[in-house]
Coordinates of C-alpha atoms in Angstrom, one line a residue:
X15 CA 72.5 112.2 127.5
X16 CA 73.9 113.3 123.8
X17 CA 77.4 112.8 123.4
X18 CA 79.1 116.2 122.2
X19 CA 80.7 116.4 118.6
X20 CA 84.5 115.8 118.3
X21 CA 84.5 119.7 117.0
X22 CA 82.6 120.7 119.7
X23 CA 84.8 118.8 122.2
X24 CA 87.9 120.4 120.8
X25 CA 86.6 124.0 121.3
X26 CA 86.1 122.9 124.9
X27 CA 89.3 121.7 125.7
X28 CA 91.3 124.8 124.4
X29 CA 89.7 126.5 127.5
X30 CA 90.4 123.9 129.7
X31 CA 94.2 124.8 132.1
X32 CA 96.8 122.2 132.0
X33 CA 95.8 120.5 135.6
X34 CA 92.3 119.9 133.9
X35 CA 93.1 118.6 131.3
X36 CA 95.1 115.9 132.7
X37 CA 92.6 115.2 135.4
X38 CA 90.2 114.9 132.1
X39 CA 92.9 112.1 130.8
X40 CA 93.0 110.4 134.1
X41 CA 89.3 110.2 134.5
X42 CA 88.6 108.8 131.1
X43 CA 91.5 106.1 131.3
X44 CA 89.4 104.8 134.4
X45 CA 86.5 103.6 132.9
X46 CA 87.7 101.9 130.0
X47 CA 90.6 99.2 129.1
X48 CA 90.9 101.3 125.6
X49 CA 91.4 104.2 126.6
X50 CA 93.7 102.9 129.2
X51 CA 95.7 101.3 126.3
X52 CA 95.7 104.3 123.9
X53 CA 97.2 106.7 126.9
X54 CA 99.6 104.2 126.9
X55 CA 100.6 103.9 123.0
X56 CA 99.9 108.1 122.9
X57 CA 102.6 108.7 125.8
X58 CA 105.2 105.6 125.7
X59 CA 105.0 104.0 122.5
X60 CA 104.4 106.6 119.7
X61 CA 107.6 107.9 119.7
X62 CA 109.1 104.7 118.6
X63 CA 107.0 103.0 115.9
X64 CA 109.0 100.4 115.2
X65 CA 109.7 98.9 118.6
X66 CA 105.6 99.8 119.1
X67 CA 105.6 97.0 116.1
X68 CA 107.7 94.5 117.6
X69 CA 106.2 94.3 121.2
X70 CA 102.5 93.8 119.2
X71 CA 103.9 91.3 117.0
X72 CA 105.6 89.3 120.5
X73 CA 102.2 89.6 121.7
X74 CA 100.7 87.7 118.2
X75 CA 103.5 85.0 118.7
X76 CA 102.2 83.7 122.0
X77 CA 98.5 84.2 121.0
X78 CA 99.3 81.7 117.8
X79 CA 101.0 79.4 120.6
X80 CA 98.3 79.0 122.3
X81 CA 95.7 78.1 119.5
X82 CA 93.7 74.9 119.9
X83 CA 94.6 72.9 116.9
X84 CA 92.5 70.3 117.6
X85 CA 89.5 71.4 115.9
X86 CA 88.9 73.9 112.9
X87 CA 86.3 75.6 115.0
X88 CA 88.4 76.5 117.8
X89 CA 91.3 77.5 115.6
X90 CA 88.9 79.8 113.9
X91 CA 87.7 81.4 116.9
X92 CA 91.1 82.5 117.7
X93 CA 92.1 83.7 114.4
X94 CA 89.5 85.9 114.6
X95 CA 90.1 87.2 117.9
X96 CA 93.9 88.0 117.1
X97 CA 92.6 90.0 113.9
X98 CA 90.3 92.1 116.4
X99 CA 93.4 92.3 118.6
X100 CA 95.1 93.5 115.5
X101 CA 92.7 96.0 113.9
X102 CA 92.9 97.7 117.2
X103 CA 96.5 98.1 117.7
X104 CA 96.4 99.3 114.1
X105 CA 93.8 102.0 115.2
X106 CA 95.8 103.0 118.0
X107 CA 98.8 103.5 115.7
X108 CA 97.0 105.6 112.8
X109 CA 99.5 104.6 110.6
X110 CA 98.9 102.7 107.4
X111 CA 102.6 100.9 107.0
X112 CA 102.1 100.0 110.9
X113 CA 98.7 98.5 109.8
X114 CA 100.2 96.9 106.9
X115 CA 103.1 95.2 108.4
X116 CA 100.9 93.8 111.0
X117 CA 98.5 92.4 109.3
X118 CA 101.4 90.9 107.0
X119 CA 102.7 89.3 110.3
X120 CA 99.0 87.7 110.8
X121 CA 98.9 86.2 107.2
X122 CA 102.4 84.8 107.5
X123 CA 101.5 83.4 111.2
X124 CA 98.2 81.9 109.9
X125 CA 100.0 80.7 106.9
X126 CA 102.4 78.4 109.2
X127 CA 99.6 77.0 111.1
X128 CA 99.5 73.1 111.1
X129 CA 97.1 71.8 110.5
X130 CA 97.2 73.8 107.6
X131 CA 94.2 76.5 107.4
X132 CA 94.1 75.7 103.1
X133 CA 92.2 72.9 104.3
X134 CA 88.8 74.9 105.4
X135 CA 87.3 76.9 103.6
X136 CA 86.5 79.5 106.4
X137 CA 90.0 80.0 107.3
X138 CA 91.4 80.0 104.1
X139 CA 88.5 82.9 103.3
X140 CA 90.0 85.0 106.0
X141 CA 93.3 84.6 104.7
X142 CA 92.5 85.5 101.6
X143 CA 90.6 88.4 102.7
X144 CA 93.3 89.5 104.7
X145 CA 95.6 88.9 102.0
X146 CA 93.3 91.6 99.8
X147 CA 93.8 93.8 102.5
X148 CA 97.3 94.4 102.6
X149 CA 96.9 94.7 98.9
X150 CA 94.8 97.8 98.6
X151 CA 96.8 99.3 101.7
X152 CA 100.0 98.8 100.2
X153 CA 98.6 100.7 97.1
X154 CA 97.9 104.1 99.1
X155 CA 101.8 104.0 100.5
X156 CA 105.1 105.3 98.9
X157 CA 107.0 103.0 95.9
X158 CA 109.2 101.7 97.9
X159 CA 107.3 100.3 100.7
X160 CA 105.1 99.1 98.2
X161 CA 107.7 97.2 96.5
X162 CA 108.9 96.0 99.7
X163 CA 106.0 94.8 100.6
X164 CA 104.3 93.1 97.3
X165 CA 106.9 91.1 97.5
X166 CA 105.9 89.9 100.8
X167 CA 102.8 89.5 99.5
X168 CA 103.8 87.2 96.6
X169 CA 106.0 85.0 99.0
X170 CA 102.2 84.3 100.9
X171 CA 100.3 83.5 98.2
X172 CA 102.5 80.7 96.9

């Protein structure tokens, strides 16, 4: 079966009734823990971007509590998996200062690590990448926030 187009899928749904349409939205949050979890941002959390920001960011604290330190590799694996965590809350949000703020929080987080990540290569890579990241997405957003947060951004590379 051939997926429809998203324009296609639009026409569609203007045609659909109300009970439908949320039968539709009930069906598809069954069979998948993202849509499940972008119903969830869509309907409760979009509204109110900021505490949206603050209950993702409690959920990054415990995941950096319960890092392995023991070895590189493990901490690695984890890193990477809060990152993916990350870039998909970001998606949810659609928003590039939500994006940016969270991906601040991971490079400050990572930054505080003991034992530090400046001591492999991989990790410190990642950091870095991350670090460029924020850098060209604070460059599409207004002067302010920029300022705001390039200073954040000097604070984490010293």
């Amino acid at each position: 079966m051939k997926a429809a187009s998203v324009v296609e899928l639009r026409k569609e749904l203007e045609h659909l009734d109300k009970e439908k349409l949320k039968q539709l939205c009930l069906r598809l949050a069954r069979f998948k823990l993202e849509n499940k979890e972008l119903l969830t941002y869509l309907i409760f959390e979009a509204e109110d971007e900021s505490s949206y920001v603050q209950s993702v960011k409690n959920q990054l604290d415990l995941l950096f509590l319960d890092i392995n330190t023991n070895s590189y590799f493990y901490v690695k694996k984890s890193v990477r998996k809060i990152l993916r965590r990350i870039r998909k809350y970001a998606r949810y949000s659609n928003q590039q200062e939500t994006e940016v703020e969270l991906l601040l929080y991971y490079c400050l987080k990572m930054h505080n690590i003991t034992p530090s990540i400046f001591k492999n290569r991989t990790l410190t890579n990642i950091y870095n990448k991350q670090i460029e990241s924020v850098q060209k997405k604070t460059a599409k957003l207004h002067e302010d926030l920029q300022y705001e947060y390039n200073l954040q951004i000097e604070d984490l590379k010293q």
